[in-house]
XYZ file of C-alpha atoms in Angstrom:
415
model
C -0.014 -0.074 0.113
C 1.050 3.605 -1.023
C 0.496 6.181 1.796
C 0.588 9.915 1.338
C 0.979 12.166 4.446
C 0.333 16.021 4.108
C 2.368 18.204 6.174
C 5.834 19.080 7.144
C 5.919 19.449 11.033
C 6.582 17.166 13.731
C 3.105 15.687 13.939
C 3.493 14.679 10.198
C 7.084 13.362 11.165
C 5.565 11.334 13.933
C 2.649 10.093 11.340
C 5.121 9.027 8.593
C 7.357 7.266 11.028
C 4.486 5.156 12.321
C 2.931 4.456 9.031
C 6.194 3.570 7.650
C 6.269 1.163 10.510
C 3.219 -0.654 9.120
C 3.571 -4.101 7.689
C 0.613 -2.941 5.411
C 2.663 0.189 4.029
C 5.046 -0.373 1.451
C 5.947 3.195 0.595
C 5.116 6.655 2.599
C 5.335 9.932 0.671
C 5.048 13.281 2.411
C 3.669 16.736 0.745
C 5.787 18.784 1.396
C 7.671 16.860 3.900
C 11.005 18.027 4.936
C 14.702 16.761 4.795
C 14.488 15.426 8.374
C 11.582 13.070 7.506
C 13.622 11.342 4.618
C 14.401 8.325 6.676
C 10.701 7.521 6.999
C 8.991 8.927 3.906
C 9.625 10.333 0.179
C 9.244 14.109 0.582
C 7.873 15.778 -2.279
C 9.037 19.218 -1.380
C 7.776 20.932 -4.867
C 4.106 20.612 -3.960
C 2.807 22.781 -1.110
C 0.004 21.245 1.152
C -2.598 24.167 -0.079
C -2.054 23.063 -3.687
C -5.006 20.776 -4.019
C -4.865 19.918 -7.553
C -1.115 19.237 -7.318
C -1.611 16.954 -4.320
C -4.646 15.091 -6.226
C -2.412 14.720 -9.500
C 0.470 13.297 -7.321
C -1.721 10.928 -5.594
C -3.456 9.724 -9.027
C -0.018 9.429 -10.642
C 1.961 7.473 -7.828
C -1.435 5.267 -7.174
C -1.724 6.412 -3.559
C -4.346 4.319 -1.958
C -4.696 6.539 1.283
C -4.077 10.330 2.272
C -3.310 11.175 5.964
C -3.876 14.727 6.234
C -2.053 16.247 9.296
C -2.565 19.878 9.541
C -5.729 21.798 10.213
C -5.460 24.228 7.316
C -5.785 21.669 4.434
C -8.917 20.232 6.327
C -10.817 23.381 6.728
C -9.794 24.438 3.290
C -11.578 21.213 1.833
C -8.673 19.007 0.680
C -10.244 15.678 1.849
C -13.360 16.543 -0.173
C -11.166 17.133 -3.422
C -9.341 13.709 -2.878
C -12.527 11.712 -1.893
C -14.368 13.168 -4.979
C -11.727 11.573 -7.278
C -11.961 8.101 -5.239
C -8.981 8.564 -3.189
C -9.264 7.384 0.304
C -8.348 10.050 3.123
C -8.131 10.053 7.044
C -9.458 13.291 7.794
C -12.721 15.003 7.973
C -14.341 17.001 5.111
C -14.508 20.882 5.189
C -18.165 20.985 6.587
C -16.966 18.427 9.256
C -13.670 20.253 9.951
C -15.838 23.237 11.341
C -15.527 21.594 14.793
C -12.044 23.187 14.789
C -12.380 25.956 12.279
C -15.093 27.780 14.107
C -15.050 28.186 17.958
C -18.727 29.351 17.723
C -19.570 26.433 15.717
C -18.197 23.745 18.375
C -19.684 25.903 21.211
C -23.205 26.061 19.768
C -23.173 22.100 18.961
C -21.919 21.564 22.592
C -24.582 23.817 23.982
C -27.386 22.196 21.725
C -26.278 18.505 22.853
C -25.449 19.264 26.409
C -21.940 18.205 26.042
C -19.939 19.926 29.133
C -18.059 22.891 28.380
C -17.393 26.288 29.766
C -20.064 28.962 29.675
C -19.433 31.281 26.782
C -20.544 34.506 24.842
C -19.868 35.380 21.053
C -18.892 39.139 20.391
C -18.553 40.241 16.881
C -16.896 43.703 17.226
C -14.637 45.573 19.508
C -16.671 48.045 21.194
C -19.079 45.132 22.732
C -16.176 43.255 23.710
C -14.685 46.233 25.424
C -18.235 46.734 27.372
C -18.434 43.126 28.264
C -14.918 42.561 29.863
C -15.537 45.717 32.136
C -18.294 43.799 33.680
C -17.636 40.045 33.049
C -16.128 37.519 35.811
C -12.410 37.262 35.662
C -10.309 35.355 34.918
C -11.720 35.067 31.373
C -10.692 33.162 28.304
C -10.736 34.746 24.782
C -10.546 32.778 21.690
C -10.346 33.732 18.213
C -13.184 32.021 16.197
C -11.124 30.684 13.424
C -7.623 28.809 13.132
C -4.679 30.352 14.978
C -2.053 27.772 14.973
C -2.837 27.200 18.932
C -1.856 30.739 19.600
C -5.295 32.344 19.497
C -6.224 32.106 22.800
C -5.600 34.443 25.677
C -6.132 33.821 29.330
C -6.956 37.308 31.225
C -6.310 36.766 34.948
C -7.454 40.471 35.741
C -9.608 43.229 34.467
C -6.830 45.305 33.063
C -5.533 41.985 31.234
C -8.926 41.441 29.787
C -8.874 44.842 28.391
C -5.435 44.245 26.877
C -6.566 40.885 25.441
C -9.457 42.527 23.647
C -6.942 45.108 22.272
C -4.820 42.341 20.984
C -7.673 40.278 19.520
C -9.310 43.226 17.639
C -5.772 44.810 16.445
C -6.333 43.522 12.606
C -9.930 44.069 12.560
C -12.533 45.670 14.922
C -15.613 43.279 13.349
C -14.013 39.805 13.902
C -15.576 37.306 16.203
C -14.241 36.250 19.367
C -15.576 33.828 21.933
C -15.549 34.658 25.572
C -15.323 31.754 27.906
C -15.660 31.243 31.630
C -12.329 30.222 32.837
C -12.261 26.578 34.007
C -10.177 25.288 37.058
C -8.822 21.715 36.719
C -6.188 19.476 35.215
C -6.065 19.380 31.396
C -5.529 16.390 29.159
C -5.801 15.367 25.618
C -7.772 12.475 24.251
C -7.442 11.446 20.729
C -10.648 9.791 19.327
C -10.992 7.605 16.187
C -14.466 8.874 14.425
C -16.294 7.333 11.613
C -19.862 8.841 11.585
C -21.483 7.641 15.055
C -18.723 5.250 15.614
C -16.312 6.583 18.024
C -13.214 4.899 19.558
C -11.244 6.916 21.949
C -7.596 5.940 22.570
C -6.894 3.903 25.533
C -3.911 6.301 26.438
C -4.173 9.922 26.987
C -1.531 12.625 26.669
C -0.991 15.888 28.510
C 0.181 18.823 26.767
C 1.995 22.035 28.234
C 0.570 25.335 26.328
C 2.339 27.914 28.129
C 5.645 29.088 26.749
C 7.684 28.852 30.195
C 8.152 26.938 33.213
C 5.239 26.687 35.823
C 2.883 27.388 33.259
C 3.794 31.095 33.038
C 4.061 33.079 29.623
C 1.697 33.213 26.494
C -0.257 30.431 25.003
C 1.819 28.383 22.298
C 1.046 25.444 19.913
C 2.701 23.363 22.749
C 5.751 23.300 24.469
C 6.091 19.372 25.313
C 3.774 16.354 26.225
C 3.766 13.072 27.918
C 1.987 9.953 28.264
C 0.477 8.260 29.902
C -1.034 10.407 32.471
C -0.853 8.210 35.590
C -2.843 10.617 38.108
C -5.665 11.117 35.694
C -7.496 7.654 36.253
C -9.355 5.297 34.098
C -12.809 6.433 35.523
C -12.227 9.802 34.017
C -11.610 8.417 30.859
C -14.625 6.565 30.878
C -16.673 9.820 31.917
C -15.055 11.523 29.161
C -16.126 8.942 26.650
C -19.511 8.626 27.929
C -20.348 12.539 28.149
C -18.072 13.959 25.518
C -16.665 11.388 23.055
C -19.682 9.367 22.124
C -22.185 12.370 22.294
C -20.220 14.716 20.075
C -19.792 11.768 17.240
C -23.620 11.331 17.378
C -24.335 14.899 17.548
C -22.168 15.868 14.521
C -23.843 12.921 12.491
C -27.408 13.968 13.620
C -26.418 17.758 12.549
C -25.505 16.171 8.937
C -21.495 16.303 9.326
C -20.085 13.208 8.027
C -16.847 12.908 10.081
C -14.144 10.311 9.323
C -10.789 10.998 10.912
C -9.201 11.748 14.075
C -10.924 14.106 16.830
C -8.970 15.649 19.278
C -10.621 16.558 22.632
C -8.924 18.983 24.591
C -10.313 18.433 28.057
C -10.050 19.530 31.485
C -10.880 17.539 34.702
C -13.237 20.148 36.858
C -14.739 19.608 40.220
C -18.000 18.802 37.997
C -16.146 16.434 36.002
C -14.450 16.542 32.491
C -15.279 19.602 30.081
C -14.489 20.262 26.630
C -11.988 23.163 26.211
C -11.560 22.631 22.523
C -11.762 20.077 19.758
C -9.411 19.703 16.835
C -10.201 18.002 13.612
C -6.703 16.097 13.531
C -3.947 14.910 15.815
C -2.565 17.213 18.384
C 1.000 18.301 18.277
C 2.868 17.394 20.278
C 0.740 14.963 21.647
C 0.701 12.960 18.529
C 4.582 12.377 18.770
C 4.426 10.956 22.267
C 1.120 8.876 21.688
C 2.522 7.279 18.277
C 6.170 6.680 19.990
C 4.217 4.738 22.547
C 1.747 2.932 20.467
C 2.852 -0.606 19.855
C -0.053 -1.649 17.422
C -0.222 -0.638 13.514
C -1.867 2.758 12.991
C -2.824 1.841 9.464
C -4.509 -1.384 10.618
C -6.579 0.962 13.037
C -7.568 3.236 10.090
C -8.885 0.389 7.977
C -10.839 -0.959 10.859
C -12.011 2.605 11.454
C -13.237 2.529 7.910
C -15.031 -0.626 8.433
C -16.539 0.164 11.789
C -14.552 -3.002 13.157
C -13.110 -3.116 16.795
C -9.941 -1.334 17.326
C -7.580 -3.032 19.837
C -4.864 -0.594 20.540
C -1.656 -1.810 22.062
C 0.767 0.261 23.794
C 4.581 -0.215 25.031
C 4.956 -0.774 28.808
C 6.685 2.691 28.969
C 6.317 6.191 29.454
C 7.144 8.825 26.836
C 8.181 12.366 27.581
C 8.705 15.141 24.610
C 10.365 18.255 25.201
C 9.870 21.005 22.425
C 12.785 23.250 21.437
C 11.509 26.490 20.022
C 13.113 29.481 18.537
C 13.929 32.357 20.966
C 10.911 35.068 20.834
C 8.254 32.498 19.987
C 5.170 32.543 19.928
C 5.978 36.121 19.316
C 8.653 37.793 16.638
C 11.737 35.250 16.324
C 14.684 34.923 13.974
C 14.808 32.089 11.545
C 17.855 30.556 9.688
C 19.674 29.859 13.118
C 21.914 26.900 12.675
C 21.012 23.583 14.822
C 23.228 20.511 15.051
C 23.479 17.382 17.199
C 20.100 15.422 16.828
C 19.838 12.378 15.119
C 17.559 10.863 12.447
C 15.616 8.531 14.687
C 12.420 8.462 16.554
C 14.119 10.238 19.543
C 13.507 13.645 17.609
C 10.533 14.765 15.623
C 11.243 17.857 13.481
C 8.862 20.755 13.188
C 10.472 23.860 11.916
C 14.073 23.020 10.377
C 15.494 23.297 6.711
C 18.651 22.315 5.075
C 21.016 25.369 4.074
C 23.897 23.563 2.510
C 24.988 20.843 4.569
C 23.455 22.366 7.714
C 19.950 22.512 9.351
C 18.846 25.931 10.199
C 15.418 26.968 12.007
C 12.360 27.766 9.772
C 9.619 28.029 12.337
C 8.542 28.859 15.808
C 8.371 25.530 17.310
C 11.701 23.504 15.805
C 12.409 19.958 17.370
C 10.889 17.716 19.917
C 13.373 15.698 21.700
C 11.809 12.337 23.175
C 12.722 10.169 26.077
C 11.257 6.505 26.782
C 11.498 4.936 30.172
C 10.067 2.614 32.596
C 8.135 5.388 34.041
C 7.706 9.307 33.869
C 10.672 10.250 35.959
C 12.995 7.848 33.840
C 11.221 9.225 30.461
C 11.910 12.906 31.628
C 15.606 12.198 32.121
C 16.169 10.569 28.919
C 14.094 13.294 27.102
C 16.478 16.080 28.531
C 19.476 13.904 27.946
C 18.368 14.216 24.129
C 17.696 17.948 24.595
C 21.272 18.352 25.842
C 22.409 16.711 22.389
C 21.135 19.774 20.329
C 23.273 22.499 19.766
C 22.126 26.010 18.979
C 22.138 29.509 20.073
C 18.648 30.322 18.823
C 16.425 27.828 20.778
C 14.915 27.741 24.143
C 12.748 25.069 26.164
C 10.803 24.464 29.180
C 12.560 22.308 31.914
C 9.383 21.031 33.702
C 7.669 19.027 31.093
C 5.815 16.059 32.808
C 6.377 17.763 36.350
C 2.972 17.421 37.019
C 2.903 13.640 36.824
C 5.842 13.537 39.326
C 4.083 15.736 41.686
C 0.893 13.952 41.460
C 2.005 10.247 40.943
């Protein structure tokens, strides 16, 4: 079987690694891929991930049987629709179903209609009303841009002054854009990946925990993710069962009831509150960097799981008897302005490193993005996995990177 992965980041690197490991898969292509992925996929760098016609023609010409779409942008722009209309199988939802990620207000409305637990919210579509709202609302308050924002369109305002500043930031480009204001939820966050085919939903039997803030102790601005680990030993199995019963199964059934034909991976960003698990966000694809740690720990065949999902057959996931910790090295200044083209060396072409933002400049790798490389460690428990992850961090040499030093510490404190 020939499989094509769409994307060029660390998530797509991990997907290519896992699909390449499948006995069912003969060849893995990646569009556009990257030089760092060439040990697990053939990168097609002259086609961009937004070139739907180019991707379709490549898939036809190379007799690709399955396309696995990694990033959110091609999903919300309808790449899956284009490919399916031509008879090519796609792991990833169509444009209409991808609204679950592409529009915060769409997701909130469907949760409200079907009583899926989430934070109370208010939609506001202009700056003047937003300013009036934050002068009287409860704080802390969470502000979310309605559309895609690469994991950075969220501001948690802890004070009234911070809320006013957040409104200024959200409406900096346009004063008539839509922002969703949510009540702040206290609790422990976790990420649950779920296979979905219509009303058939199969949550992963292992969860991960992401670290969204830029700096240690969950300080600084929100990012696309500064590290992750799995499993999460202090969040017990009964919480996962409740999340499945109250969120995963109901949202799959709700999407189908509303006429949205969802096939692919649904990411549930959840928080365990005093009232039980609630939804923070949905994504229409694997989380990044959660995908990297989960796929490294997964011992079963991802391609087989996709085929079983298509057939609505039982999906039996197997996991290594190990813990995995991943630490993101990011460009200094991220998630704000940062320099590109900084030399990076020391990492190896193996599954201890999944690359998000590097490109070749002659014989050297240089930075090409905000999040650059995820260093992973595997161990008998979280403590050993963390130690190995940071050993791998130390192998990477660059003057242009920073990283958090406390990835997985919540598990160590609560374990």
